[in-house]
Short mmCIF file of C-alpha atoms and ligand atoms in Angstrom, two decimals:
data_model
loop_
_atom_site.label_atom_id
_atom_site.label_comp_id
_atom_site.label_asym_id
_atom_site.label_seq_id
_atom_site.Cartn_x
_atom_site.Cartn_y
_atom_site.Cartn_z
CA UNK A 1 14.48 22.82 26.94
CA UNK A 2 14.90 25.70 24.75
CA UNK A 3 13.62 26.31 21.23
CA UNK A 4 12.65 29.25 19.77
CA UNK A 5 9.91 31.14 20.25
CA UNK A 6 6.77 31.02 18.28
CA UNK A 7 6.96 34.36 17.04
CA UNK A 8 9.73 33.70 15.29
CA UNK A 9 7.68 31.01 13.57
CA UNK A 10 7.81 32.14 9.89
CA UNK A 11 11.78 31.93 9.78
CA UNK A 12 13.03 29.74 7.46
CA UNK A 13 15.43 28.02 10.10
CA UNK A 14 12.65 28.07 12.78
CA UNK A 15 13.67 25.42 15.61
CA UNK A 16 10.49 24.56 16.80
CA UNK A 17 9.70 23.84 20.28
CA UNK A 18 7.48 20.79 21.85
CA UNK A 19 4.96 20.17 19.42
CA UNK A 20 1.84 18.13 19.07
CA UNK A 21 4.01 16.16 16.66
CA UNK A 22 6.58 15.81 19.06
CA UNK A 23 4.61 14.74 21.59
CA UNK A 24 2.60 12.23 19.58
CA UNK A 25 6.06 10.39 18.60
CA UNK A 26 7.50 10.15 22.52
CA UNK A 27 4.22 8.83 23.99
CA UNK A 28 4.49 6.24 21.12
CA UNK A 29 7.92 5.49 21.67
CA UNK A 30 8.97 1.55 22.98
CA UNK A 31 10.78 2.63 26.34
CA UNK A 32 13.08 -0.52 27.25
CA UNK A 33 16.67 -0.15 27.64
CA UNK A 34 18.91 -0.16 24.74
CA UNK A 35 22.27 0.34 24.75
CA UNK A 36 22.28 3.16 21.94
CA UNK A 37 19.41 5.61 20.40
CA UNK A 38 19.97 7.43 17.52
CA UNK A 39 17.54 10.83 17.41
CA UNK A 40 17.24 11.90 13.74
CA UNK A 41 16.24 15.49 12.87
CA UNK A 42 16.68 16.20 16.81
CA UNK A 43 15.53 20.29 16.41
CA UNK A 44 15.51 21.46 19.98
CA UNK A 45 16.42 17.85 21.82
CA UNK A 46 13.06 16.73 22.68
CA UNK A 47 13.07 12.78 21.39
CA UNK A 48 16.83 12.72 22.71
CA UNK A 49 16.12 13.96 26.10
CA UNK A 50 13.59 11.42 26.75
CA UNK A 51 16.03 8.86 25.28
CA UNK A 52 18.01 9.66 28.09
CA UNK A 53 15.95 7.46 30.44
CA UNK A 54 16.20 4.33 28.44
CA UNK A 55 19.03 4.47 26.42
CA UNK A 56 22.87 3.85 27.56
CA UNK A 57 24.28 6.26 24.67
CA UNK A 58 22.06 8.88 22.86
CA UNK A 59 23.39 10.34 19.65
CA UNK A 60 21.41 13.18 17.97
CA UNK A 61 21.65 14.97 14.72
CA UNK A 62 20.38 17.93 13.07
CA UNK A 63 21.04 19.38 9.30
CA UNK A 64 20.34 23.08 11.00
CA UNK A 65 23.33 24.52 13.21
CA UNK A 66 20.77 26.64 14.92
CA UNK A 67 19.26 23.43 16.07
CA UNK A 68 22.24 21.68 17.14
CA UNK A 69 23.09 24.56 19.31
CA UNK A 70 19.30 24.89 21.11
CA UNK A 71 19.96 21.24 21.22
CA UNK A 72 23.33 21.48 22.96
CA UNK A 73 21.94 24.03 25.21
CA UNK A 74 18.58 22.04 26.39
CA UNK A 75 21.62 18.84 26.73
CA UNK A 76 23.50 21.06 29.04
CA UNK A 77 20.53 22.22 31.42
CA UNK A 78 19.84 19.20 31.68
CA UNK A 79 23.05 17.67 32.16
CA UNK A 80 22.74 14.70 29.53
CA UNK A 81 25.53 13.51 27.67
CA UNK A 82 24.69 13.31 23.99
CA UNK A 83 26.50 12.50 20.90
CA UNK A 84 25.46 15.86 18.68
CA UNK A 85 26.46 15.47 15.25
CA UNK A 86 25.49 18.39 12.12
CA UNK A 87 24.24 17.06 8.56
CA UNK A 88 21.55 15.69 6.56
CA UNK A 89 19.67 12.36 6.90
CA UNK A 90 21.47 9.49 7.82
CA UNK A 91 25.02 11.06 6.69
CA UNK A 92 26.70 12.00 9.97
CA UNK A 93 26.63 8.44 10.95
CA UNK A 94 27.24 6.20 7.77
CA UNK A 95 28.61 2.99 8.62
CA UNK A 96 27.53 2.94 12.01
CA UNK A 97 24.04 0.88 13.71
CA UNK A 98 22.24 1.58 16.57
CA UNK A 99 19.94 -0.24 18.96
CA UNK A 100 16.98 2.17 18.89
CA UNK A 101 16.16 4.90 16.10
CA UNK A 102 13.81 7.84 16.72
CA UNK A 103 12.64 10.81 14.28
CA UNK A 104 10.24 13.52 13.69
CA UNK A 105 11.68 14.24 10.51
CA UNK A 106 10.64 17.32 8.08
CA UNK A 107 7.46 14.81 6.51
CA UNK A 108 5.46 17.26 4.97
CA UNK A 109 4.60 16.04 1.50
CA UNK A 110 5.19 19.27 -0.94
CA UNK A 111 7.00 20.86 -4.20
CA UNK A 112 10.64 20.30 -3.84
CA UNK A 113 11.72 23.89 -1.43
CA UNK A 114 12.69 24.68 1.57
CA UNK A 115 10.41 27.24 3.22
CA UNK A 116 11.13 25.89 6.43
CA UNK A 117 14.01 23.79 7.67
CA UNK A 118 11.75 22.42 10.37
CA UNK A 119 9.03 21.20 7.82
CA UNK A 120 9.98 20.42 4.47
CA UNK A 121 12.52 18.12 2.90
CA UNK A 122 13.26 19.74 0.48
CA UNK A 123 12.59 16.64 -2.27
CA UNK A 124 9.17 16.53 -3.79
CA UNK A 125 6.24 15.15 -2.15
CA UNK A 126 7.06 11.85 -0.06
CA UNK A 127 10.58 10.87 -1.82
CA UNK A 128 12.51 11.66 1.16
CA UNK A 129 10.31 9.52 3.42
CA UNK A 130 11.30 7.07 0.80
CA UNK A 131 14.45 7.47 0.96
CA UNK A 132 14.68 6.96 4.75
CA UNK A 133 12.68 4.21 4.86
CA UNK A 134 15.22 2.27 2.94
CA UNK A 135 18.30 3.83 4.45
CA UNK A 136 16.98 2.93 8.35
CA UNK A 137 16.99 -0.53 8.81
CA UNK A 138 20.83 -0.59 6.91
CA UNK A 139 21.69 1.70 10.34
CA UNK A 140 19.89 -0.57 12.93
CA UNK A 141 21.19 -3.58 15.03
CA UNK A 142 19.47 -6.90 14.58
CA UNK A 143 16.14 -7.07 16.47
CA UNK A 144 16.79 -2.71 16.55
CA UNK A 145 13.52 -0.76 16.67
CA UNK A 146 13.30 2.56 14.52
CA UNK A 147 10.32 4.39 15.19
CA UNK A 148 9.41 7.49 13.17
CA UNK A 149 6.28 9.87 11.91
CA UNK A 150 5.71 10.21 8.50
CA UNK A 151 3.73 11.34 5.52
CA UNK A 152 2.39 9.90 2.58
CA UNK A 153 0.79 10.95 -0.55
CA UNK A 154 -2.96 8.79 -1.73
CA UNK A 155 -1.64 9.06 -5.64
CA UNK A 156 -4.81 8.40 -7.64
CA UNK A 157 -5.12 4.64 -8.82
CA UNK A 158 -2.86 3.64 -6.23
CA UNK A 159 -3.82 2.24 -2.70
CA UNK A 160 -1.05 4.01 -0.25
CA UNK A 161 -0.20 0.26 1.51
CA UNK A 162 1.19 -0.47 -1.43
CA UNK A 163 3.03 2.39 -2.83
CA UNK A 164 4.76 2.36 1.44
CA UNK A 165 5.40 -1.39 0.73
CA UNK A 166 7.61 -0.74 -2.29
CA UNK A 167 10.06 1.52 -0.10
CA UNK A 168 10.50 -1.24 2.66
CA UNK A 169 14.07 -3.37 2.28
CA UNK A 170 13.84 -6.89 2.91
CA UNK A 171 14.53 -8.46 6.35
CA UNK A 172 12.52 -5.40 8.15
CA UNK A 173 9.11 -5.76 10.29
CA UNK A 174 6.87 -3.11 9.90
CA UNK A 175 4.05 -1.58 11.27
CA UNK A 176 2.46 1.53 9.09
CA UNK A 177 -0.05 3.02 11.35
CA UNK A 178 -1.97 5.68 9.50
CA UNK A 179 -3.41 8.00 11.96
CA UNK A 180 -5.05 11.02 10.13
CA UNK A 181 -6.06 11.41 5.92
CA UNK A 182 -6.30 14.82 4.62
CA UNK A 183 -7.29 16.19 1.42
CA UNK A 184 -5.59 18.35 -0.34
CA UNK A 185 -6.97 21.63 0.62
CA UNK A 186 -6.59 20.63 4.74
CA UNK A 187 -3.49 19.35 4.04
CA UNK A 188 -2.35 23.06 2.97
CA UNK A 189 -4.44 24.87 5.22
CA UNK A 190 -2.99 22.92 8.34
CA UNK A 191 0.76 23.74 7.29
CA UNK A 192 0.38 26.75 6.97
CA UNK A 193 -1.64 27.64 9.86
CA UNK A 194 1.20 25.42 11.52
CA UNK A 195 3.73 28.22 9.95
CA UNK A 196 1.71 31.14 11.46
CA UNK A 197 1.13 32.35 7.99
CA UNK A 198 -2.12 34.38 7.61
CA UNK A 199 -4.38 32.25 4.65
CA UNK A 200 -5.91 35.67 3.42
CA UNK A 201 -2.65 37.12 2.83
CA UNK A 202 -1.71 37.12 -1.20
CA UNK A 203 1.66 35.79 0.16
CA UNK A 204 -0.45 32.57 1.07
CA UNK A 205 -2.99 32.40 -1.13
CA UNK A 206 -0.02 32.30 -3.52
CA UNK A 207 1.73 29.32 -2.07
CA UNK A 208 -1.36 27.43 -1.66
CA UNK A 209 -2.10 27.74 -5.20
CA UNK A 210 1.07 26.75 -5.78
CA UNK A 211 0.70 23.75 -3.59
CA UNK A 212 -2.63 23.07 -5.00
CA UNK A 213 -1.50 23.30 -8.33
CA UNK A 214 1.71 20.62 -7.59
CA UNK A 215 -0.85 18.16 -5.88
CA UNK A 216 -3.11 17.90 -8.90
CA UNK A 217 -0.40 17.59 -11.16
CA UNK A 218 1.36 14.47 -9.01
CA UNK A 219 -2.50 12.81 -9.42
CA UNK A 220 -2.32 13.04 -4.86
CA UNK A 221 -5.86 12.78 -3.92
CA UNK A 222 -5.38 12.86 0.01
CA UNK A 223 -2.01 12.90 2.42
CA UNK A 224 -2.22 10.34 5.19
CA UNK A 225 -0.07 11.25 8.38
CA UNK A 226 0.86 8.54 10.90
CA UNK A 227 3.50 6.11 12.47
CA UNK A 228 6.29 3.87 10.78
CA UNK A 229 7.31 1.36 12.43
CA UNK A 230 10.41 -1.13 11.65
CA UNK A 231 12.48 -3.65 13.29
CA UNK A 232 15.57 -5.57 11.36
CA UNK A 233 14.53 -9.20 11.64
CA UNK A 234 16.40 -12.69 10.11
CA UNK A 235 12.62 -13.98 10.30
CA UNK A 236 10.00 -14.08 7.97
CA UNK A 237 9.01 -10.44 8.30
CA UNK A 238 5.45 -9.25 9.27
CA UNK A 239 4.39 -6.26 7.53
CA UNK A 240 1.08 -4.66 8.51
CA UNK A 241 -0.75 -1.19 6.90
CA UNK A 242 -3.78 -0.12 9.40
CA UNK A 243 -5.99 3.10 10.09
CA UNK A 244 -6.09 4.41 13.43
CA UNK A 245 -8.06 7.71 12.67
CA UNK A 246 -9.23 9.56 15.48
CA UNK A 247 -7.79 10.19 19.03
CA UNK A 248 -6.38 7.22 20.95
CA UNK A 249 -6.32 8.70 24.49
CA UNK A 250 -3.49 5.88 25.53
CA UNK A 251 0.06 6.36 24.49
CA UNK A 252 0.95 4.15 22.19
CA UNK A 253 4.27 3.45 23.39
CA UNK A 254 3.28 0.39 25.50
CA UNK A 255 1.27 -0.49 22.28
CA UNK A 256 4.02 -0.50 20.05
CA UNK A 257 6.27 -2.73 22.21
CA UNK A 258 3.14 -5.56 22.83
CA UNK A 259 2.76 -5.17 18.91
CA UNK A 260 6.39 -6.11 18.43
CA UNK A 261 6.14 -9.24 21.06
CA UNK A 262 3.32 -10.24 19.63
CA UNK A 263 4.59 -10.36 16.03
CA UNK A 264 7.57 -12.50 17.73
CA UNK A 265 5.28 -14.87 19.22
CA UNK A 266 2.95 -15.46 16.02
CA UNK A 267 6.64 -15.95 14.15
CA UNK A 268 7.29 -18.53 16.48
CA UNK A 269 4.14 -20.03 16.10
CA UNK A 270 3.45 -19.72 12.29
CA UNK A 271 2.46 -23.25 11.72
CA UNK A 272 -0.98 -24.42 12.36
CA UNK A 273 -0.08 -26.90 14.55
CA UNK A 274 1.80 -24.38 16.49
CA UNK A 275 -0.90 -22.25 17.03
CA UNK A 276 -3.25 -24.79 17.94
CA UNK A 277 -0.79 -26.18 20.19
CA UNK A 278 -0.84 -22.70 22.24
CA UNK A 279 -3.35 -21.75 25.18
CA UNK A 280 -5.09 -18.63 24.83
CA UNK A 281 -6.30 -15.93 26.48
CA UNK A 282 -9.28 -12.95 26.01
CA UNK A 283 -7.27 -10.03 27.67
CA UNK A 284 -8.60 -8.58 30.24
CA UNK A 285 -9.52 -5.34 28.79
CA UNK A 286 -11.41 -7.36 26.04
CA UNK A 287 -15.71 -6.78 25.98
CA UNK A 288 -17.73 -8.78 23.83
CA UNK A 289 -20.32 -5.98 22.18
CA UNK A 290 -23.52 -6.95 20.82
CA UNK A 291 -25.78 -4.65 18.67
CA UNK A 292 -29.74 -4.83 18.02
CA UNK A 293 -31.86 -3.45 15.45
CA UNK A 294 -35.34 -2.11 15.54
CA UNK A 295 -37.98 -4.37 13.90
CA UNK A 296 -41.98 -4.65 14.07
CA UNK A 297 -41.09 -7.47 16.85
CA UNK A 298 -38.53 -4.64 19.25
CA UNK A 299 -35.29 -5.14 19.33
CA UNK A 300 -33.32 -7.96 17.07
CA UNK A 301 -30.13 -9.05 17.40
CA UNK A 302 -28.12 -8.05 14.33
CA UNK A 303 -24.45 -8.76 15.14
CA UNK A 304 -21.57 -9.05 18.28
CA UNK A 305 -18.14 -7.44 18.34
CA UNK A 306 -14.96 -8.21 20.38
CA UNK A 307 -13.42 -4.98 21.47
CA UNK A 308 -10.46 -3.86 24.05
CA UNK A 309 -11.02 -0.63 25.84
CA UNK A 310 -7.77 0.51 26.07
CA UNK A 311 -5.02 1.41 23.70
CA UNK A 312 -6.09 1.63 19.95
CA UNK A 313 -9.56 0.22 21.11
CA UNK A 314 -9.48 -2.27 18.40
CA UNK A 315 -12.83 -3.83 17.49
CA UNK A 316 -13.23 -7.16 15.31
CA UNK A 317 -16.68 -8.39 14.57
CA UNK A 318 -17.54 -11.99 15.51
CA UNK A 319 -20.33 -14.74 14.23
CA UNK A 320 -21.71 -16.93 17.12
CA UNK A 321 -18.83 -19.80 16.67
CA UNK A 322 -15.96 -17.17 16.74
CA UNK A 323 -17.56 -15.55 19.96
CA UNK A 324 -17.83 -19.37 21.35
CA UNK A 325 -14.60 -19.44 20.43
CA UNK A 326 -12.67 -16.67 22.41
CA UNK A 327 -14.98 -17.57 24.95
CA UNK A 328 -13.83 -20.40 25.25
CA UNK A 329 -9.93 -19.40 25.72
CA UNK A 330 -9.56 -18.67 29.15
CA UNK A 331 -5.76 -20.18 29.52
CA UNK A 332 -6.68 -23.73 30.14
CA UNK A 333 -7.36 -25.52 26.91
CA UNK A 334 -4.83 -25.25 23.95
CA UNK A 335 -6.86 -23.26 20.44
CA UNK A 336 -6.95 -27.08 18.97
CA UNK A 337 -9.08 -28.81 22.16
CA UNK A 338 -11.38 -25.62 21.83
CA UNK A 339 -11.67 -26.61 18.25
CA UNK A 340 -12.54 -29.51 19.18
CA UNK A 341 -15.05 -28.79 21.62
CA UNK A 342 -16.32 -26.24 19.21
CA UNK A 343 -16.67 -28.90 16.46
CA UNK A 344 -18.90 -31.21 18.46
CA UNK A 345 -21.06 -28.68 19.40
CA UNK A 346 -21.80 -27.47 16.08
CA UNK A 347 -21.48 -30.72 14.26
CA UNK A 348 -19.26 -29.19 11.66
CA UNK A 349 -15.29 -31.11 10.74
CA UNK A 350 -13.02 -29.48 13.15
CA UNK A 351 -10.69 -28.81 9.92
CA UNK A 352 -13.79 -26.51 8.97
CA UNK A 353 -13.16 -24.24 11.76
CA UNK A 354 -9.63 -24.73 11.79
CA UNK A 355 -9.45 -23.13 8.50
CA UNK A 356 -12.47 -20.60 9.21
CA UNK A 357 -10.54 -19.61 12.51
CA UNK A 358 -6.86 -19.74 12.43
CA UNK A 359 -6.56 -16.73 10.45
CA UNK A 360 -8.52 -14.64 12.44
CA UNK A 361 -7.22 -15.98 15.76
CA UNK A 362 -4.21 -14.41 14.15
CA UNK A 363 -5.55 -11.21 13.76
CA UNK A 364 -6.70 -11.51 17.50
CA UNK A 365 -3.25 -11.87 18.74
CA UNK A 366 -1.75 -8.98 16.67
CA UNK A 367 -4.44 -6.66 18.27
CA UNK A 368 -3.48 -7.78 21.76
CA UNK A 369 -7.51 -8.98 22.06
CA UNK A 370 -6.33 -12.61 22.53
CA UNK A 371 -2.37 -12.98 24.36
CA UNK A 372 -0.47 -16.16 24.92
CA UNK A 373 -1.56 -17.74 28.15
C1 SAM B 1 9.72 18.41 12.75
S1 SAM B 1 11.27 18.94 13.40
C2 SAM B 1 11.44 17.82 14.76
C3 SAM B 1 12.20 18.35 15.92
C4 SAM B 1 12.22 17.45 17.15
N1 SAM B 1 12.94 16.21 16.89
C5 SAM B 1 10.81 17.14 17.63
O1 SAM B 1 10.45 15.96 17.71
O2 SAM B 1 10.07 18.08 17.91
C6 SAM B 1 12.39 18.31 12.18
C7 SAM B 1 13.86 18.52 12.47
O3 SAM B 1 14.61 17.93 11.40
C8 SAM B 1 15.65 18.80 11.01
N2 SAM B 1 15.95 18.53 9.59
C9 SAM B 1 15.41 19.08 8.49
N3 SAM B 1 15.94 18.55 7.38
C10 SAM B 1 16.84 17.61 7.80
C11 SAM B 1 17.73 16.73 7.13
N4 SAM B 1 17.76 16.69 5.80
N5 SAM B 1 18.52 15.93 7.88
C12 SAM B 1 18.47 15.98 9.24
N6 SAM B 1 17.65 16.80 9.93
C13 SAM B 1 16.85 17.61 9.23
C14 SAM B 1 15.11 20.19 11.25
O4 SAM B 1 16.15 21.11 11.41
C15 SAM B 1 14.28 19.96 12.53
O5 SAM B 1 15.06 20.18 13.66
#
């Protein structure tokens, strides 16, 4: 692959190399075939090159001719045939829809300049993620998958869910994943560490003011940093904001493509009935946790939690009758006999638990803690 070197760092049209960034998006990318992948923002040809496994036809762009041609070099050494294509956003390929998207776009949330090609959009603060967020799905096949990183800004008096909601189109699943929150001071720091820039230097302490000074007036209390997910659908869409903070040792690749099966399945089985109708099971990477606290008497019991181990270690907590509950589904029995069951041995109306349950039997599936049997 080639890119340039780090030294050259503080250029304006800097093509970076492999990243952390860039690294974080392929090990979350869904891997199964597709007959065309489009790499946005390609830089050196990192996202497209891995494309090359899965995907029948690659196409990358890149606003930055200096990109395009590290990017037809690393193509060449690596004799892959991509589609390379020069200018901004989703312009080079207007009209046309693709199977699989991927970017690491320019997402850092700032005034509206260009210090670096490689980093900043150029529009103020998040617009441009805005902007694409809309514009993707238009671009995708039914049932396509566009996968991207992104950045938001935590306005004050606004909860960021909703001000990412209000840039979604209609017919689109998504899955917002926000994997890091930074104030505003980190947020600078970290970009322009990232840039090599020296923060004692008046040059910096200038632009951070700057920065500073632009955050406080747009009201942004925090950035958050994470994955979008979205997926064209003619079904009721599902559209889900979570936190993953911290470091998820499994790629979440694999994760991403049970997430999207698993949204299927719970469209398919949106009803009540449906869902009761369906047998169950605790997957296998599934523990049931129980906590104690101390007391004059030792140890109490205070509470139990249902937890995988792998991937984004999700971790519900449970009363007694949910932990019956999943016990319970082991394949066999469809959700509604365990209700059942569940109702006799409590003495409570089985539509009780139905309604007490259902949702969070939901919630199971979507974290891959309970799967279709
Ligand atoms: C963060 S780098 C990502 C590079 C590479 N895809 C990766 O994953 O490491 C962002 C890339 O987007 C390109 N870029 C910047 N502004 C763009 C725009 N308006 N339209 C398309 N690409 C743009 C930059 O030249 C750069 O190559």
């Amino acid at each position: 692959m080639l890119s340039d070197l780090d030294a050259r760092r503080q250029d304006r049209d800097h093509v970076t190399g492999v990243g952390a960034a860039s690294l974080t998006l392929a090990a979350a990318t869904v891997r199964r075939p597709v007959d065309s992948l489009l790499d946005l923002g390609t830089g050196c040809g990192v996202q497209a090159l891995h494309a090359g496994r899965h995907a029948a036809a690659v196409t990358a762009t890149d606003v930055a001719p200096r990109a395009l041609a590290m990017a037809r070099a690393t193509f060449t050494l690596n004799d892959l045939d991509v589609e390379l294509l020069e200018g901004p956003w989703l312009e080079p390929v207007t009209g046309r829809r693709f199977g699989q998207i991927v970017s690491n776009p320019p997402f850092v949330p700032g005034p509206a300049r260009v210090d670096y090609v490689y980093r900043d959009s150029g529009q103020d603060g998040d617009v441009a993620l805005a902007a694409l967020l809309r514009a993707l799905p238009g671009h995708l096949e039914p049932g396509g998958v566009a996968q991207l990183l992104g950045s938001w800004l935590h306005v004050r008096g606004e909860d960021w869910p909703d001000r990412v909601r209000s840039w979604l189109p209609p017919g689109v699943d998504a899955w917002v994943l926000q994997r890091e929150v930074s104030d505003p001071a980190l947020h600078v720091g970290t970009w322009q560490r990232d840039a090599g820039l020296d923060l004692a230097s008046p040059e910096a302490r200038a632009q951070a003011g700057a920065w500073l000074d632009w955050m406080e007036r747009e009201r942004v209390e925090a950035v958050g940093f994470g994955f979008v997910v979205l997926r064209r659908t003619d079904g009721e869409p599902a559209v889900v904001f979570e936190d993953l903070l911290g470091d998820v040792a499994d790629p979440l690749g694999p994760e991403t493509a049970g997430w999207l099966d698993r949204v299927d399945w719970l469209r398919a089985h949106a009803t009540d009935d449906a869902l009761l109708a369906a047998p169950l099971t605790v997957a296998p990477s599934v523990v049931l946790e129980t906590y104690s606290e101390p007391g004059a008497e030792g140890w109490t019991e205070a509470g139990a939690a249902v937890a995988r181990l792998d991937g984004p270690r999700w971790r519900h907590e449970v009363d007694g009758p949910a932990a019956a509950l999943l016990a319970g589904c082991q394949g066999a029995l469809a959700l509604g006999e365990l209700v059942e069951l569940l109702a006799v041995a409590h003495d409570r109306p089985a539509g009780e638990i139905v309604t007490a349950a259902l949702p969070a039997v939901r919630e199971f599936v979507r974290h891959g803690v309970l799967v279709p049997a």
